[in-house]
mmCIF file of C-alpha atoms in Angstrom:
data_model
loop_
_atom_site.group_PDB
_atom_site.id
_atom_site.type_symbol
_atom_site.label_atom_id
_atom_site.label_comp_id
_atom_site.label_asym_id
_atom_site.label_seq_id
_atom_site.Cartn_x
_atom_site.Cartn_y
_atom_site.Cartn_z
ATOM 1 C CA GLN M 1 132.505 112.725 97.406
ATOM 2 C CA VAL M 2 132.093 116.728 96.605
ATOM 3 C CA GLN M 3 130.099 119.040 98.975
ATOM 4 C CA LEU M 4 127.933 121.461 97.147
ATOM 5 C CA VAL M 5 127.101 124.506 99.581
ATOM 6 C CA GLN M 6 124.516 126.884 97.556
ATOM 7 C CA SER M 7 123.782 130.547 98.610
ATOM 8 C CA GLY M 8 121.160 132.120 100.579
ATOM 9 C CA ALA M 9 117.383 132.521 100.258
ATOM 10 C CA GLU M 10 115.818 135.292 98.095
ATOM 11 C CA VAL M 11 112.800 137.151 97.723
ATOM 12 C CA LYS M 12 112.532 138.963 94.332
ATOM 13 C CA LYS M 13 109.637 140.976 92.023
ATOM 14 C CA PRO M 14 107.854 139.351 89.273
ATOM 15 C CA GLY M 15 109.403 140.337 86.427
ATOM 16 C CA SER M 16 113.533 140.034 88.025
ATOM 17 C CA SER M 17 115.797 138.072 87.755
ATOM 18 C CA VAL M 18 117.720 135.514 90.792
ATOM 19 C CA LYS M 19 121.218 133.858 90.797
ATOM 20 C CA VAL M 20 122.404 131.163 92.709
ATOM 21 C CA SER M 21 125.415 129.864 93.445
ATOM 22 C CA CYS M 22 127.003 126.510 94.087
ATOM 23 C CA LYS M 23 130.007 125.924 95.612
ATOM 24 C CA ALA M 24 132.444 122.713 95.149
ATOM 25 C CA SER M 25 134.552 121.161 97.675
ATOM 26 C CA GLY M 26 136.322 118.014 98.387
ATOM 27 C CA ASP M 27 136.789 116.905 95.118
ATOM 28 C CA THR M 28 138.252 118.507 91.580
ATOM 29 C CA PHE M 29 135.191 120.640 90.425
ATOM 30 C CA SER M 30 135.819 120.110 86.851
ATOM 31 C CA ARG M 31 135.968 116.237 87.000
ATOM 32 C CA TYR M 32 131.611 116.769 87.378
ATOM 33 C CA ALA M 33 128.488 117.587 85.144
ATOM 34 C CA ILE M 34 126.645 120.309 87.468
ATOM 35 C CA GLY M 35 122.800 119.887 87.382
ATOM 36 C CA TRP M 36 119.841 122.084 88.600
ATOM 37 C CA VAL M 37 116.347 120.343 89.948
ATOM 38 C CA ARG M 38 113.393 123.089 91.382
ATOM 39 C CA GLN M 39 110.684 122.105 93.939
ATOM 40 C CA ALA M 40 107.760 123.989 94.409
ATOM 41 C CA PRO M 41 105.908 123.919 97.474
ATOM 42 C CA GLY M 42 104.705 120.487 98.147
ATOM 43 C CA GLN M 43 105.672 119.914 94.495
ATOM 44 C CA GLY M 44 108.019 117.402 92.796
ATOM 45 C CA LEU M 45 111.112 117.573 91.955
ATOM 46 C CA GLU M 46 112.335 119.739 87.919
ATOM 47 C CA TRP M 47 115.104 119.127 86.059
ATOM 48 C CA MET M 48 116.256 122.873 84.955
ATOM 49 C CA GLY M 49 119.190 122.613 83.207
ATOM 50 C CA GLY M 50 123.180 121.441 83.390
ATOM 51 C CA VAL M 51 126.965 122.308 82.849
ATOM 52 C CA ILE M 52 129.942 120.592 82.931
ATOM 53 C CA PRO M 53 132.801 122.876 84.237
ATOM 54 C CA PHE M 54 136.081 121.648 82.485
ATOM 55 C CA PHE M 55 133.856 122.522 78.986
ATOM 56 C CA ASP M 56 131.994 125.399 80.336
ATOM 57 C CA THR M 57 128.632 124.023 78.029
ATOM 58 C CA ALA M 58 125.131 123.469 78.970
ATOM 59 C CA ASN M 59 122.003 122.702 78.401
ATOM 60 C CA TYR M 60 118.816 123.301 79.483
ATOM 61 C CA ALA M 61 115.372 121.773 79.631
ATOM 62 C CA PRO M 62 112.722 122.672 76.889
ATOM 63 C CA LYS M 63 110.710 124.557 79.303
ATOM 64 C CA PHE M 64 113.571 126.997 81.171
ATOM 65 C CA GLN M 65 115.253 127.279 77.672
ATOM 66 C CA ASP M 66 114.546 130.795 77.296
ATOM 67 C CA ARG M 67 114.917 132.488 80.792
ATOM 68 C CA VAL M 68 117.654 130.645 82.499
ATOM 69 C CA SER M 69 121.443 130.498 82.128
ATOM 70 C CA ILE M 70 123.400 128.033 83.855
ATOM 71 C CA THR M 71 127.708 129.135 84.105
ATOM 72 C CA ALA M 72 130.517 127.915 85.768
ATOM 73 C CA ASP M 73 133.597 129.201 86.746
ATOM 74 C CA GLU M 74 136.805 127.103 87.352
ATOM 75 C CA SER M 75 138.551 129.427 88.867
ATOM 76 C CA THR M 76 136.433 129.207 92.162
ATOM 77 C CA SER M 77 134.991 126.207 92.341
ATOM 78 C CA THR M 78 131.349 127.700 91.785
ATOM 79 C CA ALA M 79 128.301 127.160 89.202
ATOM 80 C CA TYR M 80 125.668 129.226 88.437
ATOM 81 C CA MET M 81 121.926 129.397 87.955
ATOM 82 C CA GLN M 82 120.453 132.478 86.805
ATOM 83 C CA LEU M 83 116.737 132.847 86.093
ATOM 84 C CA SER M 84 115.041 135.705 84.637
ATOM 85 C CA SER M 85 111.781 136.863 83.990
ATOM 86 C CA LEU M 86 110.441 135.797 87.235
ATOM 87 C CA ARG M 87 106.731 134.911 88.205
ATOM 88 C CA SER M 88 105.134 133.106 91.215
ATOM 89 C CA GLU M 89 104.817 129.829 90.038
ATOM 90 C CA ASP M 90 108.726 130.005 90.215
ATOM 91 C CA THR M 91 108.826 130.230 94.029
ATOM 92 C CA ALA M 92 110.617 126.560 94.391
ATOM 93 C CA VAL M 93 113.767 125.253 96.701
ATOM 94 C CA TYR M 94 116.517 125.162 93.861
ATOM 95 C CA TYR M 95 119.377 122.641 93.958
ATOM 96 C CA CYS M 96 121.873 122.497 92.534
ATOM 97 C CA ALA M 97 123.390 118.936 92.023
ATOM 98 C CA THR M 98 126.663 116.728 90.695
ATOM 99 C CA PHE M 99 125.502 114.798 87.845
ATOM 100 C CA TYR M 100 127.058 111.468 86.496
ATOM 101 C CA ARG M 101 125.501 108.747 84.799
ATOM 102 C CA ASN M 102 122.295 110.791 83.579
ATOM 103 C CA LEU M 103 120.978 111.015 87.666
ATOM 104 C CA PHE M 104 121.814 113.084 90.884
ATOM 105 C CA GLU M 105 124.222 112.060 93.153
ATOM 106 C CA SER M 106 125.427 114.937 95.560
ATOM 107 C CA TRP M 107 122.863 117.671 96.162
ATOM 108 C CA GLY M 108 123.380 121.129 97.837
ATOM 109 C CA GLN M 109 121.306 122.190 100.535
ATOM 110 C CA GLY M 110 119.027 124.105 98.250
ATOM 111 C CA THR M 111 117.941 128.036 98.107
ATOM 112 C CA LEU M 112 114.260 129.279 98.556
ATOM 113 C CA VAL M 113 113.548 131.647 96.255
ATOM 114 C CA THR M 114 110.440 133.695 96.857
ATOM 115 C CA VAL M 115 108.917 135.573 94.046
ATOM 116 C CA SER M 116 106.119 138.130 95.688
ATOM 117 C CA SER M 117 104.998 141.822 94.473
ATOM 118 C CA ASP F 1 109.858 114.473 76.955
ATOM 119 C CA ILE F 2 109.066 111.339 78.798
ATOM 120 C CA GLN F 3 106.747 111.219 81.223
ATOM 121 C CA MET F 4 106.832 109.144 84.584
ATOM 122 C CA THR F 5 103.794 108.324 86.364
ATOM 123 C CA GLN F 6 104.151 107.082 89.955
ATOM 124 C CA SER F 7 101.839 104.885 91.886
ATOM 125 C CA PRO F 8 100.044 105.530 94.255
ATOM 126 C CA SER F 9 101.011 108.938 96.073
ATOM 127 C CA SER F 10 100.311 107.893 99.120
ATOM 128 C CA VAL F 11 100.211 105.374 100.735
ATOM 129 C CA SER F 12 99.665 104.299 104.891
ATOM 130 C CA ALA F 13 101.712 101.459 106.167
ATOM 131 C CA SER F 14 102.979 100.137 109.463
ATOM 132 C CA VAL F 15 106.918 99.337 111.041
ATOM 133 C CA GLY F 16 107.344 96.078 109.380
ATOM 134 C CA ASP F 17 105.577 96.140 106.565
ATOM 135 C CA ARG F 18 106.199 96.025 103.045
ATOM 136 C CA VAL F 19 105.924 98.115 100.854
ATOM 137 C CA THR F 20 105.857 98.464 96.469
ATOM 138 C CA ILE F 21 105.716 102.164 94.725
ATOM 139 C CA THR F 22 105.016 101.710 90.941
ATOM 140 C CA CYS F 23 106.848 104.337 88.640
ATOM 141 C CA ARG F 24 105.264 103.865 84.981
ATOM 142 C CA ALA F 25 107.299 105.936 82.029
ATOM 143 C CA SER F 26 105.464 106.872 79.053
ATOM 144 C CA GLN F 27 107.585 105.076 76.613
ATOM 145 C CA ASP F 28 110.618 102.450 77.184
ATOM 146 C CA ILE F 29 113.430 103.786 78.900
ATOM 147 C CA GLY F 30 114.992 100.456 78.930
ATOM 148 C CA SER F 31 116.605 100.161 82.608
ATOM 149 C CA TRP F 32 117.535 103.774 83.194
ATOM 150 C CA LEU F 33 115.489 104.315 86.151
ATOM 151 C CA VAL F 34 117.037 105.998 89.251
ATOM 152 C CA TRP F 35 114.513 106.192 92.518
ATOM 153 C CA TYR F 36 115.712 109.147 95.448
ATOM 154 C CA GLN F 37 114.057 109.409 98.382
ATOM 155 C CA GLN F 38 113.090 112.684 99.980
ATOM 156 C CA LYS F 39 112.612 113.258 104.124
ATOM 157 C CA PRO F 40 110.504 116.393 105.376
ATOM 158 C CA GLY F 41 112.842 119.493 105.214
ATOM 159 C CA LYS F 42 115.139 117.908 103.755
ATOM 160 C CA VAL F 43 117.950 117.479 100.441
ATOM 161 C CA PRO F 44 117.103 114.765 97.985
ATOM 162 C CA LYS F 45 118.878 111.098 98.225
ATOM 163 C CA LEU F 46 120.061 109.024 95.852
ATOM 164 C CA LEU F 47 118.516 105.359 96.706
ATOM 165 C CA VAL F 48 118.595 103.504 93.078
ATOM 166 C CA TYR F 49 119.914 103.375 89.279
ATOM 167 C CA SER F 50 120.010 101.650 86.815
ATOM 168 C CA THR F 51 116.929 100.054 88.232
ATOM 169 C CA SER F 52 118.170 98.131 91.062
ATOM 170 C CA ILE F 53 121.766 98.904 91.517
ATOM 171 C CA LEU F 54 121.656 100.090 95.122
ATOM 172 C CA GLN F 55 123.590 103.295 96.222
ATOM 173 C CA SER F 56 126.548 102.684 98.649
ATOM 174 C CA GLY F 57 125.445 102.624 102.142
ATOM 175 C CA VAL F 58 121.286 101.904 101.873
ATOM 176 C CA PRO F 59 120.587 99.205 103.067
ATOM 177 C CA SER F 60 119.522 95.732 101.893
ATOM 178 C CA ARG F 61 115.900 95.809 102.807
ATOM 179 C CA PHE F 62 115.674 98.647 99.402
ATOM 180 C CA SER F 63 115.271 96.690 95.962
ATOM 181 C CA GLY F 64 114.106 97.945 92.284
ATOM 182 C CA SER F 65 112.724 96.195 89.212
ATOM 183 C CA GLY F 66 111.280 96.340 86.526
ATOM 184 C CA SER F 67 112.550 97.155 82.449
ATOM 185 C CA GLY F 68 111.078 98.870 79.270
ATOM 186 C CA THR F 69 107.697 101.336 81.196
ATOM 187 C CA ASP F 70 107.223 99.878 84.442
ATOM 188 C CA PHE F 71 108.953 99.978 87.341
ATOM 189 C CA THR F 72 108.591 99.805 91.183
ATOM 190 C CA LEU F 73 110.302 100.010 94.360
ATOM 191 C CA THR F 74 109.922 97.626 97.422
ATOM 192 C CA ILE F 75 110.501 98.555 100.603
ATOM 193 C CA SER F 76 110.487 94.588 102.740
ATOM 194 C CA SER F 77 110.232 95.652 105.867
ATOM 195 C CA LEU F 78 109.517 99.637 106.792
ATOM 196 C CA GLN F 79 111.520 101.131 109.206
ATOM 197 C CA PRO F 80 110.911 104.022 110.830
ATOM 198 C CA GLU F 81 113.512 105.956 109.276
ATOM 199 C CA ASP F 82 111.433 105.395 105.913
ATOM 200 C CA PHE F 83 108.909 107.376 106.279
ATOM 201 C CA ALA F 84 109.761 109.667 103.369
ATOM 202 C CA THR F 85 108.878 110.454 99.989
ATOM 203 C CA TYR F 86 109.935 108.961 97.188
ATOM 204 C CA PHE F 87 110.551 110.298 93.582
ATOM 205 C CA CYS F 88 111.865 108.487 90.052
ATOM 206 C CA GLN F 89 114.043 109.948 87.211
ATOM 207 C CA GLN F 90 114.179 107.893 84.312
ATOM 208 C CA SER F 91 118.101 108.296 83.426
ATOM 209 C CA ASN F 92 117.477 107.694 79.770
ATOM 210 C CA SER F 93 117.314 110.612 77.090
ATOM 211 C CA PHE F 94 117.435 114.560 77.684
ATOM 212 C CA PRO F 95 115.698 115.913 79.150
ATOM 213 C CA TRP F 96 115.014 113.904 82.518
ATOM 214 C CA THR F 97 112.197 113.844 83.860
ATOM 215 C CA PHE F 98 110.830 112.649 87.622
ATOM 216 C CA GLY F 99 107.427 111.253 89.077
ATOM 217 C CA GLN F 100 105.584 113.740 90.821
ATOM 218 C CA GLY F 101 106.026 111.601 94.179
ATOM 219 C CA THR F 102 104.975 108.850 96.685
ATOM 220 C CA LYS F 103 105.008 109.969 100.008
ATOM 221 C CA VAL F 104 105.109 107.178 102.981
ATOM 222 C CA GLU F 105 102.878 107.413 105.703
ATOM 223 C CA ILE F 106 103.210 106.129 109.328
ATOM 224 C CA LYS F 107 99.395 104.061 109.667
#
């Protein structure tokens, strides 16, 4: 089974961008789609989008369509999520997870992104 | 988007109790319903998929049922390690959406 390890916590200013990485090990990276889900403090889960590394194709939740970019690098078995035009409401833990059969099976440890002036 | 509504938002129960959590979809999703468990400060864990199929390693005291728009997750005999927040997710259609969560607390 694949293991996902994410990059460390970030503190960002409003209006800036953040890029979070998600490195896979333990199985063939290209076998999986990778989804990104965020969780604001004390709140529920929110799907942002995902990527199929083998095809390097991504899709996005309409809410984030204009601000998010999700990519994958098969050579390093790493997926990336970049969110731009950050605002305080984007403060959250961002998770990557393997996406198969339309569900999220193996999760990264999460990356806390804090947006504050 | 399909809206997922869970009830109750929290429940207080004792070890050994039977606990039932409900998830309602805003439109028919067939059997495309998933449940996750999240303990405080931890990563969500896949529990049940396709409404009633337990993920490998999940204890048999967990069960899921329902179809269409109404679904339930039942814990037949609550154990100390089951105190957590539970989320449903519809896996029927894009964009994938989650319920707001149900927190199972110690009574």
